[in-house]
Every structure is written in C-alpha cells, then in structure tokens.
Coordinates of C-alpha atoms and ligand atoms in Angstrom, one line a residue:
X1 CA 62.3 -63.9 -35.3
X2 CA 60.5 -66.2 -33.1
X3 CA 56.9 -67.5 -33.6
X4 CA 53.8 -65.9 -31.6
X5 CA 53.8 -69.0 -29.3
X6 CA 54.2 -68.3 -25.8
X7 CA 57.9 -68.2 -24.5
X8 CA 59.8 -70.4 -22.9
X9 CA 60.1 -70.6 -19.3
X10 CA 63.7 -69.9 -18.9
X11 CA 63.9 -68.2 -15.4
X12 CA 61.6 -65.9 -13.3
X13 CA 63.6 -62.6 -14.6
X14 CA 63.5 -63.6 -18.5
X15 CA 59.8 -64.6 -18.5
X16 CA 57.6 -62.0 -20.3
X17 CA 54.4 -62.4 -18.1
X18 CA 50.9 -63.1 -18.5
X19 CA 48.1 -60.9 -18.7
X20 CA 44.6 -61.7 -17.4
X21 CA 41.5 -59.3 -16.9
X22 CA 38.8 -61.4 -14.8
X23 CA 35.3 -59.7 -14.6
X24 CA 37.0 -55.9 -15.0
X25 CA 34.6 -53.3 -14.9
X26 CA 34.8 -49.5 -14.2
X27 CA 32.6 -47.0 -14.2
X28 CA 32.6 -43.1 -14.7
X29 CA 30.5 -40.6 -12.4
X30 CA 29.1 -38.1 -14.5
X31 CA 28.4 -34.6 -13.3
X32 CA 24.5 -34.4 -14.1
X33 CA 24.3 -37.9 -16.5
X34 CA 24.9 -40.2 -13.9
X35 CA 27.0 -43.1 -14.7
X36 CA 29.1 -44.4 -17.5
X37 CA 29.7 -48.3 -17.8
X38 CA 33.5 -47.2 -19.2
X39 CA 34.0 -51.0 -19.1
X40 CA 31.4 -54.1 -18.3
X41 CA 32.9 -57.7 -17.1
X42 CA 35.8 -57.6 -19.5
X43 CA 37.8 -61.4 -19.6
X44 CA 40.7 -61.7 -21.4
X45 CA 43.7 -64.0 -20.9
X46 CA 46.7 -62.8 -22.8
X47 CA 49.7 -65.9 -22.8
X48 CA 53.5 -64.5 -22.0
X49 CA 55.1 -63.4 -24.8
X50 CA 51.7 -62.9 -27.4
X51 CA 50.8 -59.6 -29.6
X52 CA 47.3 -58.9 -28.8
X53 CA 45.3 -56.2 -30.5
X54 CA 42.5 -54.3 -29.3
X55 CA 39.8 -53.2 -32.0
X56 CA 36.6 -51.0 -31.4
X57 CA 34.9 -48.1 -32.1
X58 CA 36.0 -44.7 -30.6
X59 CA 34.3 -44.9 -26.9
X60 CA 34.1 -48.4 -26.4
X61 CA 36.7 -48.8 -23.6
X62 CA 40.0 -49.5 -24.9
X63 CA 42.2 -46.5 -23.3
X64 CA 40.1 -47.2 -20.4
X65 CA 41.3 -50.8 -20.5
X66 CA 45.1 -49.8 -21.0
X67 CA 44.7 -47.6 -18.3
X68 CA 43.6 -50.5 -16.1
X69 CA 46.4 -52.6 -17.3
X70 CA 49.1 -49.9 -16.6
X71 CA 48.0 -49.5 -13.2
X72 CA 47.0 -45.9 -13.7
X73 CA 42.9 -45.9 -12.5
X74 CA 41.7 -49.1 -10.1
X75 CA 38.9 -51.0 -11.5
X76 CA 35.7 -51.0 -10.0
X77 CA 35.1 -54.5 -10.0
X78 CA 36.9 -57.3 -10.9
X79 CA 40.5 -58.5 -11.1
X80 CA 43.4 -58.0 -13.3
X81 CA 46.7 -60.3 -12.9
X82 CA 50.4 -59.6 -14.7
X83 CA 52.3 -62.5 -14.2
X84 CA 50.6 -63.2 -10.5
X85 CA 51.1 -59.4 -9.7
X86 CA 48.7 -56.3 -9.3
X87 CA 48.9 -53.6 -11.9
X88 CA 50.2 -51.4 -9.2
X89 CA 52.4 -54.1 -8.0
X90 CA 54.0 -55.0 -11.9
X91 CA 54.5 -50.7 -12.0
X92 CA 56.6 -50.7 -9.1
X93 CA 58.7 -52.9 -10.0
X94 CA 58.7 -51.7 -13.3
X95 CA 57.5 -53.9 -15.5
X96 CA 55.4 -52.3 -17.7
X97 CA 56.0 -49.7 -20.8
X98 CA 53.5 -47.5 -22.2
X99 CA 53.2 -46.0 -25.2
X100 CA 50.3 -42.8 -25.1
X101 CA 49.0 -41.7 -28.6
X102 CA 51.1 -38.5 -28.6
X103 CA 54.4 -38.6 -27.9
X104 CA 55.2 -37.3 -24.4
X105 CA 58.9 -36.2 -24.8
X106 CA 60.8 -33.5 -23.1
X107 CA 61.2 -30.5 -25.5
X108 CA 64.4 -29.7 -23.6
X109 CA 66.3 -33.1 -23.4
X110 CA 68.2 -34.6 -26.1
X111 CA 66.3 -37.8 -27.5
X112 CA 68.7 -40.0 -26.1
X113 CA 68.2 -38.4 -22.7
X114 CA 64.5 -38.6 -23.1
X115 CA 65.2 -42.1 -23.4
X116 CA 67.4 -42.7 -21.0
X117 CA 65.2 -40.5 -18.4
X118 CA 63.3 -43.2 -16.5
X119 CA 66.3 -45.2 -15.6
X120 CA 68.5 -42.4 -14.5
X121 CA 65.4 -41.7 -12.0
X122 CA 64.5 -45.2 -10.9
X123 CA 66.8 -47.3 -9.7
X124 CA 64.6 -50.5 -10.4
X125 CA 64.2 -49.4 -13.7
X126 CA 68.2 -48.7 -13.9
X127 CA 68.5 -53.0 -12.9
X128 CA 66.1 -53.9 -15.6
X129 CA 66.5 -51.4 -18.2
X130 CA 68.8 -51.4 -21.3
X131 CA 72.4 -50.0 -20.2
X132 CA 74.1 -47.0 -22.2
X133 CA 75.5 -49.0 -25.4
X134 CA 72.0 -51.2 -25.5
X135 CA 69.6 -47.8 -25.8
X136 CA 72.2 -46.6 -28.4
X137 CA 71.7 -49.8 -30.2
X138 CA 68.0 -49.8 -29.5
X139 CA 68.0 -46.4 -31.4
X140 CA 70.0 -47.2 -34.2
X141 CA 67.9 -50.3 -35.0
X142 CA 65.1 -47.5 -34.8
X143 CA 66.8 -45.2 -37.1
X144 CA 67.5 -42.9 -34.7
X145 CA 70.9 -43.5 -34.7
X146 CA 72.0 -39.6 -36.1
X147 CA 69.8 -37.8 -33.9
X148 CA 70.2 -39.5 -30.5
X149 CA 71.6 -35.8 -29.6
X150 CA 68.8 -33.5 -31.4
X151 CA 66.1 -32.3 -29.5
X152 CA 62.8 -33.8 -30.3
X153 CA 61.7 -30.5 -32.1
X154 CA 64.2 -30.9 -34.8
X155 CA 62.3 -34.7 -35.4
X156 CA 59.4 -35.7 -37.7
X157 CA 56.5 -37.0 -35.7
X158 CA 57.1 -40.5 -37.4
X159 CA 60.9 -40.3 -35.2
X160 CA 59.0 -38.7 -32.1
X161 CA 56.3 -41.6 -32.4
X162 CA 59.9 -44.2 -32.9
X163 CA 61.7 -42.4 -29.6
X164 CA 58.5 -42.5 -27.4
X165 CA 58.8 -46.8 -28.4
X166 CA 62.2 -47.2 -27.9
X167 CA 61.9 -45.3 -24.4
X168 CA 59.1 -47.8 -23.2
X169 CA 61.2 -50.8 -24.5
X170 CA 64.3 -49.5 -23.1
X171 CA 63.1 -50.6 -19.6
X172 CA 63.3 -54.3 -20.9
X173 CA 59.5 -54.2 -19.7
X174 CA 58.1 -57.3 -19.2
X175 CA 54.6 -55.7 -20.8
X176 CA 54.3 -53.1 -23.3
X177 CA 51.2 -51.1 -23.8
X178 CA 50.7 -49.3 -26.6
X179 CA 47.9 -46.9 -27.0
X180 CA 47.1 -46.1 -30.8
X181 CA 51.1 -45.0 -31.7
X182 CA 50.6 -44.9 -35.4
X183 CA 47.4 -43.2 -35.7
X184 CA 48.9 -40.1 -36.6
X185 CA 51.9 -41.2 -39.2
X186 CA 51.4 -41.7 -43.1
X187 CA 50.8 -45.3 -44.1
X188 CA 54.9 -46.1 -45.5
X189 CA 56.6 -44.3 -41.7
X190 CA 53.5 -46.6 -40.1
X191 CA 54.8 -49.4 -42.1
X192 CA 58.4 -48.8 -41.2
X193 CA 57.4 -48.4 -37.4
X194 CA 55.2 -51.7 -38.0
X195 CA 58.3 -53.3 -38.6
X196 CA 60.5 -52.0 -35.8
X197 CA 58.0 -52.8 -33.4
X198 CA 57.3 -56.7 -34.3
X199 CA 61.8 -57.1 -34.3
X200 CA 61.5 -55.2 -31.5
X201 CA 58.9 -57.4 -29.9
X202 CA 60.9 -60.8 -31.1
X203 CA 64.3 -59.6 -29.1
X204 CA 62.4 -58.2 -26.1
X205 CA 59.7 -61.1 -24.9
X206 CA 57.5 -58.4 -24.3
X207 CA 53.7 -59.3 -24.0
X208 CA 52.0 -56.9 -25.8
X209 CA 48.6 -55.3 -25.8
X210 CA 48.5 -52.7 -29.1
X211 CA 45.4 -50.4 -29.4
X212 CA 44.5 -49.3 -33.4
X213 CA 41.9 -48.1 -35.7
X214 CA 43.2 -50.1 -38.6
X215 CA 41.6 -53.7 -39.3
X216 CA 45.1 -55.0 -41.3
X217 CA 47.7 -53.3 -38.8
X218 CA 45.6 -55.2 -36.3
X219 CA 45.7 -58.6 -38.4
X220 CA 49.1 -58.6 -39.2
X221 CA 51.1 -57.5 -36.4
X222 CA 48.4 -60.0 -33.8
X223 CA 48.3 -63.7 -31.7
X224 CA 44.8 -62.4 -31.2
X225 CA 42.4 -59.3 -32.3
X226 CA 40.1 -58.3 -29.2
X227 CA 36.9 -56.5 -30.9
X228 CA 34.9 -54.5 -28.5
X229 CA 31.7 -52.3 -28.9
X230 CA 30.4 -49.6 -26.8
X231 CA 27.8 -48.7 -24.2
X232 CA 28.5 -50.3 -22.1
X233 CA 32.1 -50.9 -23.0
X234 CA 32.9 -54.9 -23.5
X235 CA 34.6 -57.0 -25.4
X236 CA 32.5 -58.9 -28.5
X237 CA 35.1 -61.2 -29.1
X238 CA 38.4 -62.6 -30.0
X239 CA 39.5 -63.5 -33.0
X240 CA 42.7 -66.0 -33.0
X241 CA 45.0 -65.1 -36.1
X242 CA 46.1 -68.7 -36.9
X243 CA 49.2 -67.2 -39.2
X244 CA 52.9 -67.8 -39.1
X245 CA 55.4 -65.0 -38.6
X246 CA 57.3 -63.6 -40.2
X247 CA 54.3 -61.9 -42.3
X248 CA 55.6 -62.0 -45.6
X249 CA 54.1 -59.7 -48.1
X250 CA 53.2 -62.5 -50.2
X251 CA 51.2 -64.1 -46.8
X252 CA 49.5 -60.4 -46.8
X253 CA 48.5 -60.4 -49.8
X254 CA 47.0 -64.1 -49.3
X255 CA 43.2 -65.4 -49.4
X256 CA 43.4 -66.0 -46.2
X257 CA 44.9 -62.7 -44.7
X258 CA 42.0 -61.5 -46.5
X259 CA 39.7 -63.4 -44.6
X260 CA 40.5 -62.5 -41.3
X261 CA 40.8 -59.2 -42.3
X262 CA 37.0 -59.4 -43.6
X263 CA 36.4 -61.7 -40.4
X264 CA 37.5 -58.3 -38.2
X265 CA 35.4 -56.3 -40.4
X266 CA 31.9 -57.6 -39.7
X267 CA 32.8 -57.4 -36.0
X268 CA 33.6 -54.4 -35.9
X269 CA 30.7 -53.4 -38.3
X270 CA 28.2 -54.7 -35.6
X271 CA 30.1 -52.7 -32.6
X272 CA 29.2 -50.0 -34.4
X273 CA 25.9 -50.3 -35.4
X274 CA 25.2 -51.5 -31.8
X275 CA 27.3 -47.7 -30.7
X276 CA 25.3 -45.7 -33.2
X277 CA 22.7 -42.9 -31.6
X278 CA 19.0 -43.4 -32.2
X279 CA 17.6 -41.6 -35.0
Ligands
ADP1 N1 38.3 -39.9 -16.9 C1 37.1 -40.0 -17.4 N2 36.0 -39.4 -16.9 C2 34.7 -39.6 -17.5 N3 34.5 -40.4 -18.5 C3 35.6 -41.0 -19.1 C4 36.9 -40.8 -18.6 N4 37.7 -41.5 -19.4 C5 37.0 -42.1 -20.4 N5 35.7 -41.8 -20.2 C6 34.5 -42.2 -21.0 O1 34.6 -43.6 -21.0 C7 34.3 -44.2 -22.3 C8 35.5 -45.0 -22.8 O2 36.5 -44.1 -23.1 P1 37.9 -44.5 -23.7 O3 38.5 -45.6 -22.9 O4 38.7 -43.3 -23.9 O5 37.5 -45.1 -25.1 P2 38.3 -45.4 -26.4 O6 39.8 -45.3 -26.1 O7 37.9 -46.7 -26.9 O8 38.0 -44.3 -27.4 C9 34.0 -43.0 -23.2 O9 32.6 -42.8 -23.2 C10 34.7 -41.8 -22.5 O10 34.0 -40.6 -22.7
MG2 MG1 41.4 -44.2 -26.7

C-alpha cells in the first residue's frame, strides 16, 4: 500500500488530480429568513492522490461543500479547480465518484448491474471505468463476491453501503467523494468497510474527500482533517496527520494517535460551541 504522499506523475490519464476550493462561498435564499451563508470563503488545496477528511458539526457546510466539488450546485462566489478543470467540466468527463449517505441502488437490478449501470450508459465512463472481470474483482475484494447476482434487498445495509463504493470506484474516478457512508453501519462492518476503502484507495489513485461524524475514523483513514464550524459555514482549520500508513493497530493505539485524536477534539468542541443557539 502506498504512502499518503502525492502520486507520481506518470502520464495525464494515470494522475489522480488535485483539488482546490479558492474563496468558495454559496448562499441559500430562504423563503421568509432571508439568507443562509451555506458556505463563507472556504480555501482548501487538496494534493493528487491525498485522503482528506471533513469534520464539523451537523449544518456547518460539508454536504454543501461535496456538492460543490461534484459539480451538482455552482458556487456563488469563488473558484473551485480538479486537476485544472471545472466541477462541471471533471463530471463530464467523468471523473468524479460520489458516494451519498444512503445507498442509492436500484431495487430491481442485480448488484452487479447496479454497478455496472453508469458505464453501460456513458460511453466516457465505459473508456475509463473498470471492464467486466475488473468490477467482478472489485466486488470480490469487497466481499461481494456471492451476491454480485442478488438484488440489493436480499443485502445488509453494511453490503448496500460496500456496492454503493465499489460502483463509484468502478469508474476508475480520478476523485471520489464520499458523503458520511458509514454513519449508519455498526462499528466492526465500519471497520471492515474502513479497510476496503483505504486498499481501495492505494490501487485506485483516487483523491479523496471523506465526510464523518467520528474524530478516529477521521484520524486514521486522513493526509489531512478539515474541521469546520457553522453559521456561516467555514472551515476552522486543518489539521495535517503526520502518520505513516499502513495504520497498524499498534500505531492506533499509540500516544500519538491519541493526540491528534484529542487535537481534532478541541476543534471540534469550539465549532460547536461557536454553532450552539443562544440561551
Ligand atoms: N438546498 C438547500 N436549501 C436551503 N438550505 C440548505 C440547502 N442545503 C443545505 N442548506 C442549509 O445549509 C446549511 C449547510 O447544510 P449542509 O451542507 O447539509 O450541512 P452538513 O452536511 O454539514 O450537515 C444548513 O443550514 C442547511 O440547512
Ligand atoms: Mg451533510
């Protein structure tokens, strides 16, 4: 498994791509309450290739941000950059895999044609993606080897959560967005899918941005935890995690795992305070 550095320029088609947010700001008309400073002159610089989380209370910004990223809303101020490209630009060409909190699979297809669905409708995607015997790997490695032809009904949420990631990484995406995808599991599936994701990551060269609630899933998956706070929306800061990979249990168990972890923890107490109503 390779390290969190940035990787290696090997060729403009192999290069997991940058991701910077200059100034982005957007802003929410409310019927009756005016506006809603959703985001306020967020700048980040992600390198190719890094695992960046996104901490914060609930409210702060960070759907709002992935949305941005993904191309889905415009900012309102501001530029964001993939690689040199527009989000809009990077989801043409299809570039980008998103993971949504829920799992948005088709009740009626099979789980490998759920994960085969976006490159049997997009031809760009069919170039990039994973071909036929690389999805079936992909699922294997996921554990989803013996029910790549059940419908997701007959699946545990922990294997709907695993199908919903190995359809965004199918697409070989260049940048993979993941929007809370473990906030609904039990702590040993979360673990397991944890674990998929980071030797998923270290095949791939995907840049990643991860959104969570959890302090230590942030800290030990991370290149960097991004801490924001609400109203308005912003980022508080970023915390580097100066720790090699692979994370052994014995290194996350360690003083100084702790310490980021405790580090994380006062930021995040502050974004809160700061978000708490008035008595
Ligand atoms: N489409 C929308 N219309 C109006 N307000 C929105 C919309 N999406 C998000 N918001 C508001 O923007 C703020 C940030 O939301 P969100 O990005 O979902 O935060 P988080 O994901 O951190 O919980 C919240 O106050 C939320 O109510
Ligand atoms: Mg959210």
């Amino acid at each position: 498994m390779r390290s969190g550095a940035p990787a290696q320029q090997s060729g403009p088609e192999e290069v997991a791509c940058a991701i910077e947010l200059d100034g982005a700001r957007r802003v929410y008309e409310l019927p009756d309450l005016g506006h809603l400073l959703a985001l306020h002159d967020v700048h980040l610089s992600v390198a190719p290739g890094q695992f960046v989380s996104i901490i914060g209370p609930s409210g702060c910004g960070k759907s709002t941000l992935l949305r941005l990223v993904a191309g889905l809303e415009a900012p309102d101020g501001g530029v964001i950059s993939l690689g040199g490209r527009t989000p809009t630009q990077a989801a043409e060409a299809k570039l980008l895999g998103f993971v949504p909190q829920v799992p948005a699979l088709l009740p009626w297809l099979s789980v490998l044609r759920n994960v085969t669905l976006p490159t049997r409708l997009n031809r760009r995607a069919a170039r990039r993606g994973a071909d036929r015997a690389e999805t079936e790997e992909l699922l294997r490695k996921a554990g989803l080897g013996d029910v790549m032809h059940q419908l997701p009904s007959q699946l545990s949420g922990g294997m709907r959560q695993r199908t919903a990631i190995v359809r965004a990484l199918a697409l070989r995406p260049e940048v993979l967005l993941l929007d809370e995808p473990f906030s609904a599991l039990d702590e040993f599936t979360r673990e397991a899918l944890q674990e998929l994701l980071l030797d998923l990551w270290g095949e791939l060269e995907a840049t990643v941005l991860f959104v969570t609630h959890s302090i230590s899933e942030a800290v030990r998956l991370s290149d960097k935890v991004v801490v924001m706070a609400p109203k308005p929306g912003r980022i508080v800061e970023v915390v580097d995690i100066d720790l090699p990979r692979p994370r052994t249990q014995e290194l996350l168990t360690s003083a100084e795992f702790h310490a980021y972890e405790l580090k994380v923890r006062d930021l995040l107490r502050g974004a809160f305070e700061h978000g708490r109503e008035p008595a």
